[in-house]
Short mmCIF file of C-alpha atoms in Angstrom, two decimals:
data_model
loop_
_atom_site.label_atom_id
_atom_site.label_comp_id
_atom_site.label_asym_id
_atom_site.label_seq_id
_atom_site.Cartn_x
_atom_site.Cartn_y
_atom_site.Cartn_z
CA MET A 21 0.00 0.00 0.00
CA ILE A 22 1.03 3.58 -0.49
CA ASP A 23 2.03 4.45 3.02
CA GLN A 24 3.16 7.44 4.94
CA GLN A 25 6.82 6.77 4.29
CA LEU A 26 6.35 7.06 0.55
CA LEU A 27 4.53 10.35 0.99
CA LEU A 28 7.36 11.69 3.15
CA MET A 29 9.86 10.58 0.52
CA LEU A 30 7.91 12.27 -2.24
CA LEU A 31 7.29 15.49 -0.32
CA PRO A 32 10.55 17.27 -1.30
CA LEU A 33 9.93 16.37 -4.94
CA ILE A 34 6.38 17.70 -4.79
CA ILE A 35 7.63 20.95 -3.25
CA LEU A 36 10.31 21.35 -5.94
CA GLN A 37 7.79 20.62 -8.64
CA SER A 38 5.37 23.23 -7.25
CA ILE A 39 8.17 25.82 -7.14
CA LEU A 40 8.86 25.07 -10.80
CA LEU A 41 5.18 25.44 -11.64
CA ILE A 42 4.71 28.67 -9.66
CA VAL A 43 7.85 30.29 -11.09
CA ALA A 44 6.74 29.40 -14.61
CA ILE A 45 3.26 30.81 -14.03
CA ILE A 46 4.57 34.05 -12.48
CA ASP A 47 6.95 34.49 -15.39
CA LEU A 48 4.16 33.79 -17.86
CA ILE A 49 2.00 36.48 -16.28
CA ARG A 50 4.77 39.07 -16.24
CA ILE A 51 6.26 38.41 -19.67
CA GLN A 52 5.01 40.59 -22.52
CA GLN A 53 5.01 38.11 -25.32
CA THR A 54 5.54 34.39 -25.59
CA ASN A 55 6.44 32.14 -28.45
CA GLY A 56 2.86 31.20 -29.31
CA PRO A 57 -0.43 32.06 -27.59
CA LYS A 58 -0.19 32.68 -23.86
CA TRP A 59 -3.21 30.62 -22.82
CA VAL A 60 -1.78 27.54 -24.55
CA TRP A 61 1.38 27.89 -22.50
CA ALA A 62 -0.70 28.31 -19.35
CA LEU A 63 -2.45 25.02 -20.13
CA ILE A 64 0.85 23.27 -20.91
CA ILE A 65 2.48 24.49 -17.69
CA ILE A 66 -0.44 23.47 -15.50
CA LEU A 67 -1.47 20.22 -17.15
CA ILE A 68 1.85 18.58 -18.05
CA ASN A 69 3.73 17.52 -14.98
CA ILE A 70 7.36 18.77 -14.63
CA ILE A 71 7.94 18.69 -18.39
CA GLY A 72 5.42 21.48 -19.04
CA PRO A 73 7.30 24.23 -17.15
CA ILE A 74 10.62 23.00 -18.62
CA LEU A 75 9.21 23.24 -22.13
CA TYR A 76 7.93 26.72 -21.36
CA PHE A 77 11.32 27.92 -20.12
CA ILE A 78 13.16 26.43 -23.08
CA ILE A 79 10.79 27.15 -25.97
CA GLY A 80 8.06 29.44 -24.68
CA ARG A 81 10.11 32.44 -23.64
CA ARG A 82 10.91 34.50 -26.67
CA PRO A 83 14.68 34.76 -26.99
CA MET B 23 38.06 43.85 -15.05
CA GLN B 24 36.50 43.20 -18.42
CA TRP B 25 36.17 39.47 -17.89
CA PHE B 26 34.21 39.91 -14.68
CA VAL B 27 31.93 42.48 -16.28
CA ILE B 28 30.88 39.99 -18.96
CA LEU B 29 30.54 37.20 -16.41
CA LYS B 30 28.40 39.36 -14.14
CA LYS B 31 26.18 40.35 -17.04
CA GLU B 32 25.73 36.69 -17.98
CA ILE B 33 24.91 35.67 -14.42
CA LEU B 34 22.40 38.47 -14.13
CA GLU B 35 20.81 37.44 -17.40
CA ASN B 36 20.60 33.82 -16.26
CA TRP B 37 18.92 35.07 -13.10
CA ARG B 38 16.35 37.09 -15.05
CA ASN B 39 15.71 34.06 -17.27
CA PHE B 40 15.00 32.07 -14.10
CA LYS B 41 17.71 29.66 -15.23
CA TRP B 42 19.15 29.78 -11.72
CA VAL B 43 15.79 28.50 -10.46
CA TRP B 44 14.68 25.90 -12.93
CA VAL B 45 17.96 24.24 -13.93
CA PRO B 46 18.90 23.11 -10.39
CA ILE B 47 15.32 21.96 -9.72
CA VAL B 48 15.16 19.97 -12.94
CA PHE B 49 18.55 18.38 -12.33
CA ILE B 50 17.51 17.41 -8.80
CA ILE B 51 14.28 15.83 -10.07
CA PHE B 52 16.26 13.87 -12.69
CA ALA B 53 18.75 12.61 -10.12
CA VAL B 54 16.14 11.57 -7.55
CA MET B 55 13.48 10.09 -9.82
CA ASP B 56 15.20 6.85 -10.85
CA PRO B 57 16.40 5.55 -7.47
CA LEU B 58 13.04 6.47 -5.94
CA THR B 59 10.87 4.72 -8.52
CA THR B 60 13.14 1.67 -8.48
CA TYR B 61 12.79 1.38 -4.74
CA TYR B 62 9.03 1.81 -4.69
CA LEU B 63 8.24 -0.15 -7.87
CA PRO B 64 7.00 -3.27 -6.03
CA LYS B 65 4.78 -1.15 -3.77
CA ILE B 66 3.45 0.88 -6.68
CA MET B 67 2.61 -2.32 -8.55
CA ASP B 68 0.82 -3.60 -5.46
CA ALA B 69 -1.21 -0.44 -5.16
CA VAL B 70 -2.06 -0.11 -8.83
CA GLY B 71 -3.04 -3.76 -9.07
CA GLY B 72 -3.66 -5.59 -12.32
CA VAL B 73 -1.19 -8.28 -11.33
CA PRO B 74 -2.73 -11.76 -11.60
CA GLU B 75 -3.38 -13.42 -8.27
CA GLY B 76 -0.56 -15.64 -7.07
CA SER B 77 2.02 -14.45 -9.56
CA ILE B 78 5.32 -13.70 -7.92
CA ILE B 79 7.23 -10.75 -9.25
CA ASP B 80 10.77 -10.78 -8.05
CA ILE B 81 12.48 -7.54 -8.87
CA PRO B 82 16.01 -7.63 -7.53
CA MET B 83 16.79 -4.64 -5.34
CA PRO B 84 19.89 -2.90 -6.65
CA GLY B 85 22.77 -2.13 -4.35
CA ALA B 86 23.75 1.35 -3.23
CA VAL B 87 26.33 1.78 -5.98
CA GLU B 88 23.92 0.69 -8.71
CA ALA B 89 21.26 3.05 -7.37
CA MET B 90 23.76 5.91 -7.30
CA MET B 91 24.76 5.11 -10.87
CA MET B 92 21.09 5.47 -11.85
CA SER B 93 21.34 9.11 -10.80
CA PHE B 94 24.55 9.52 -12.78
CA GLY B 95 23.02 7.74 -15.76
CA GLU B 96 19.92 9.90 -15.82
CA LEU B 97 22.07 13.04 -15.71
CA SER B 98 24.33 11.68 -18.48
CA LEU B 99 21.27 11.52 -20.68
CA LEU B 100 18.77 14.22 -19.75
CA GLY B 101 21.26 16.43 -17.94
CA VAL B 102 23.45 16.60 -21.02
CA LEU B 103 20.41 17.40 -23.13
CA ILE B 104 19.43 20.30 -20.85
CA THR B 105 23.04 21.51 -20.83
CA VAL B 106 23.10 21.61 -24.62
CA VAL B 107 19.77 23.45 -24.72
CA ILE B 108 20.97 26.04 -22.21
CA ALA B 109 24.28 26.67 -23.95
CA MET B 110 22.93 26.61 -27.50
CA GLY B 111 22.06 30.30 -27.70
CA VAL B 112 24.79 31.83 -25.56
CA ILE B 113 26.80 33.20 -28.47
CA SER B 114 24.78 32.29 -31.57
CA GLY B 115 21.69 34.01 -30.15
CA GLU B 116 23.66 37.19 -29.57
CA MET B 117 25.07 37.05 -33.07
CA LYS B 118 21.59 36.64 -34.49
CA SER B 119 20.04 39.50 -32.51
CA GLY B 120 22.96 41.85 -33.11
CA VAL B 121 24.00 42.12 -29.46
CA TYR B 122 27.29 40.52 -30.46
CA GLU B 123 28.20 43.43 -32.78
CA LEU B 124 27.18 45.83 -30.04
CA ILE B 125 29.57 44.19 -27.57
CA MET B 126 32.36 43.87 -30.10
CA SER B 127 32.14 47.56 -31.02
CA LYS B 128 33.86 48.11 -27.69
CA PRO B 129 37.44 46.88 -27.27
CA VAL B 130 36.45 43.48 -25.92
CA LYS B 131 38.97 40.68 -26.21
CA TYR B 132 37.64 37.57 -27.92
CA SER B 133 39.30 35.35 -25.35
CA ASN B 134 37.63 37.28 -22.53
CA TYR B 135 34.26 37.07 -24.26
CA ILE B 136 34.42 33.31 -24.85
CA THR B 137 35.87 32.34 -21.49
CA ALA B 138 33.46 34.52 -19.54
CA LYS B 139 30.52 32.96 -21.39
CA PHE B 140 32.00 29.54 -20.74
CA ALA B 141 32.44 30.33 -17.05
CA SER B 142 28.84 31.52 -16.68
CA VAL B 143 27.43 28.29 -18.15
CA VAL B 144 29.89 26.14 -16.20
CA LEU B 145 28.95 27.86 -12.96
CA LEU B 146 25.24 27.22 -13.51
CA ILE B 147 25.60 23.62 -14.67
CA LEU B 148 28.19 22.52 -12.11
CA LEU B 149 26.24 23.98 -9.20
CA SER B 150 23.09 22.25 -10.41
CA LEU B 151 25.03 19.02 -10.87
CA ILE B 152 26.46 19.17 -7.35
CA LEU B 153 23.07 19.91 -5.81
CA ALA B 154 21.39 17.17 -7.84
CA LEU B 155 23.94 14.46 -7.08
CA ILE B 156 24.02 15.30 -3.39
CA THR B 157 20.22 15.05 -3.25
CA GLY B 158 20.37 11.79 -5.19
CA TRP B 159 23.03 10.52 -2.82
CA TYR B 160 20.86 11.44 0.16
CA TYR B 161 17.97 9.38 -1.18
CA VAL B 162 20.29 6.46 -1.97
CA LEU B 163 21.62 6.70 1.57
CA ILE B 164 18.13 6.44 3.04
CA LEU B 165 16.70 3.81 0.68
CA PHE B 166 19.57 1.60 -0.45
CA GLY B 167 22.68 1.88 1.67
CA ASP B 168 25.88 3.60 2.50
CA ILE B 169 28.16 5.46 0.11
CA ALA B 170 30.91 7.61 1.61
CA PHE B 171 30.31 11.32 1.12
CA THR B 172 33.96 11.91 0.19
CA ALA B 173 33.68 9.21 -2.48
CA LEU B 174 30.65 11.03 -3.86
CA LEU B 175 32.50 14.36 -3.94
CA THR B 176 35.43 12.76 -5.78
CA SER B 177 33.01 11.23 -8.28
CA ILE B 178 31.32 14.59 -8.82
CA ALA B 179 34.70 16.21 -9.49
CA PHE B 180 35.49 13.68 -12.21
CA TYR B 181 31.98 13.73 -13.58
CA GLY B 182 32.16 17.53 -13.83
CA CYS B 183 35.05 17.18 -16.30
CA TYR B 184 32.70 15.41 -18.71
CA PHE B 185 30.23 18.29 -18.49
CA LEU B 186 33.02 20.83 -19.01
CA LEU B 187 33.83 19.06 -22.26
CA ILE B 188 30.19 19.17 -23.36
CA ILE B 189 29.89 22.89 -22.64
CA GLY B 190 33.17 23.42 -24.52
CA ILE B 191 31.82 21.56 -27.55
CA VAL B 192 28.55 23.53 -27.56
CA LEU B 193 30.38 26.86 -27.29
CA MET B 194 32.68 25.88 -30.16
CA VAL B 195 29.69 25.02 -32.37
CA ASN B 196 28.09 28.31 -31.24
CA THR B 197 30.71 30.27 -33.16
CA TRP B 198 30.06 28.40 -36.41
CA VAL B 199 26.36 28.95 -37.04
CA GLN B 200 23.90 31.61 -35.98
CA SER B 201 20.81 29.50 -35.38
CA PRO B 202 20.52 28.09 -31.82
CA GLY B 203 18.54 25.10 -33.10
CA VAL B 204 21.30 24.11 -35.51
CA VAL B 205 23.87 24.58 -32.73
CA ALA B 206 21.96 22.15 -30.51
CA PHE B 207 21.61 19.65 -33.35
CA LEU B 208 25.30 19.73 -34.30
CA SER B 209 26.44 19.55 -30.67
CA ILE B 210 24.23 16.54 -29.98
CA ILE B 211 25.63 14.83 -33.08
CA PHE B 212 29.15 15.49 -31.77
CA ILE B 213 28.29 14.08 -28.36
CA ILE B 214 26.55 11.03 -29.81
CA ALA B 215 29.54 10.42 -32.10
CA LEU B 216 31.88 10.62 -29.11
CA ASN B 217 29.76 8.12 -27.18
CA ALA B 218 29.29 5.78 -30.14
CA LEU B 219 32.99 5.74 -30.98
CA THR B 220 33.78 5.06 -27.36
CA SER B 221 31.34 2.20 -27.08
CA ILE B 222 32.71 0.59 -30.27
CA TYR B 223 36.43 1.19 -29.70
CA GLY B 224 36.26 1.47 -25.92
CA HIS B 225 39.03 -1.10 -25.50
CA ILE B 226 41.40 1.14 -27.48
CA PHE B 227 40.24 4.58 -26.32
CA THR B 228 40.46 3.76 -22.64
CA TRP B 229 41.10 7.47 -22.01
CA SER B 230 37.86 8.57 -23.64
CA PRO B 231 35.90 11.14 -21.57
CA ALA B 232 32.68 9.24 -22.34
CA LEU B 233 33.99 6.40 -20.17
CA LEU B 234 34.21 8.64 -17.10
CA SER B 235 30.91 7.42 -15.64
CA ASP B 236 32.02 3.79 -16.10
CA TYR B 237 35.20 4.51 -14.18
CA ILE B 238 33.20 6.32 -11.53
CA GLN B 239 31.12 3.17 -11.06
CA VAL B 240 34.31 1.15 -10.63
CA TYR B 241 35.55 3.72 -8.14
CA LEU B 242 32.33 3.72 -6.12
CA ALA B 243 32.23 -0.07 -6.06
CA SER B 244 35.87 -0.72 -5.23
CA GLY B 245 36.98 2.54 -3.67
CA GLU B 246 39.98 2.60 -5.97
CA LEU B 247 40.78 5.25 -8.55
CA VAL B 248 41.98 3.40 -11.65
CA SER B 249 44.68 5.20 -13.60
CA GLU B 250 42.38 5.48 -16.65
CA ILE B 251 40.02 7.81 -14.80
CA TRP B 252 42.84 10.35 -14.51
CA TYR B 253 43.65 10.05 -18.21
CA SER B 254 39.95 10.43 -19.14
CA ALA B 255 39.57 13.53 -16.99
CA LEU B 256 42.79 15.01 -18.37
CA VAL B 257 41.71 14.33 -21.95
CA ALA B 258 38.32 15.91 -21.21
CA LEU B 259 39.98 19.06 -19.86
CA LEU B 260 42.44 19.15 -22.76
CA PHE B 261 39.64 18.85 -25.34
CA THR B 262 37.67 21.56 -23.54
CA TYR B 263 40.70 23.86 -23.77
CA LEU B 264 41.12 23.06 -27.48
CA CYS B 265 37.41 23.70 -28.16
CA LEU B 266 37.63 27.11 -26.48
CA GLN B 267 40.83 28.02 -28.35
CA PHE B 268 39.20 26.96 -31.60
CA ALA B 269 36.12 29.07 -30.78
CA ILE B 270 38.32 32.12 -30.12
CA LEU B 271 40.12 31.52 -33.41
CA THR B 272 36.83 31.28 -35.32
CA LEU B 273 35.60 34.56 -33.85
CA LYS B 274 38.89 36.30 -34.71
CA ASN B 275 38.68 35.15 -38.31
CA ARG B 276 35.03 36.14 -38.58
CA ALA B 277 35.68 39.72 -37.65
CA VAL B 278 38.30 40.36 -40.31
#
């Protein structure tokens, strides 16, 4: 069964992942223009776990 | 000093890009994911179900060294990929947008420009690598077993040489073409070629930098530094130096 120990083990990862998500969202709100429509990036960041924010930082921010 | 001015500007830019936030986090997730899922795989399968009643699944639990090498392995693959993506636009992007001409209109030395860029990427990647591997080591310590912290630090030092080489290669390719995408593509081809050649002729090229993680595994398992690991690290550093020199040369010839 998924027990308490597993949850404790996963907790740091979940925190890191939420930081990633929050930073990406804050940046998305503040940035003027993204590479592609903004709302699509918002969906990608929120819906795709871990990889979504990474994709946004690599591709989404206009260089 | 000029060199520090460029380095500071790069670090500030990386901070504004949030690279200082997301690169360490992503590296840490990469390093932790594999040992963690391996350890909890039997439990996850239990919880998810779908396993026929009475069937016995015997997944051998890896030892501490194998688990630690999972972290290294994941970083060798995805970490390298992220490194290439981060370094792909450092110079080529500036050339494309015209910032490069702006900088070069001032009396900036090419060697200062290249090495400062190199240092900024190295700083970011190595710090992320150290954080990631220490976190990975911590999980291995809890879940699998003991690995000496000093042994880990020595491994990280050797492993860092491999990443230096990769950043050197990407910066060298950066001076050839102006499109970041092409830079990433060419660099990855270089790195794959290096790894492929090593895996085919590994018995001849025992000093190949691509073998560093293999030697690290030997070191972690036996506690002994084989002489080849020194040669590999030296060759990696030498190649990095050559790549940077070549990049400086290319920029000098471009300007004329």
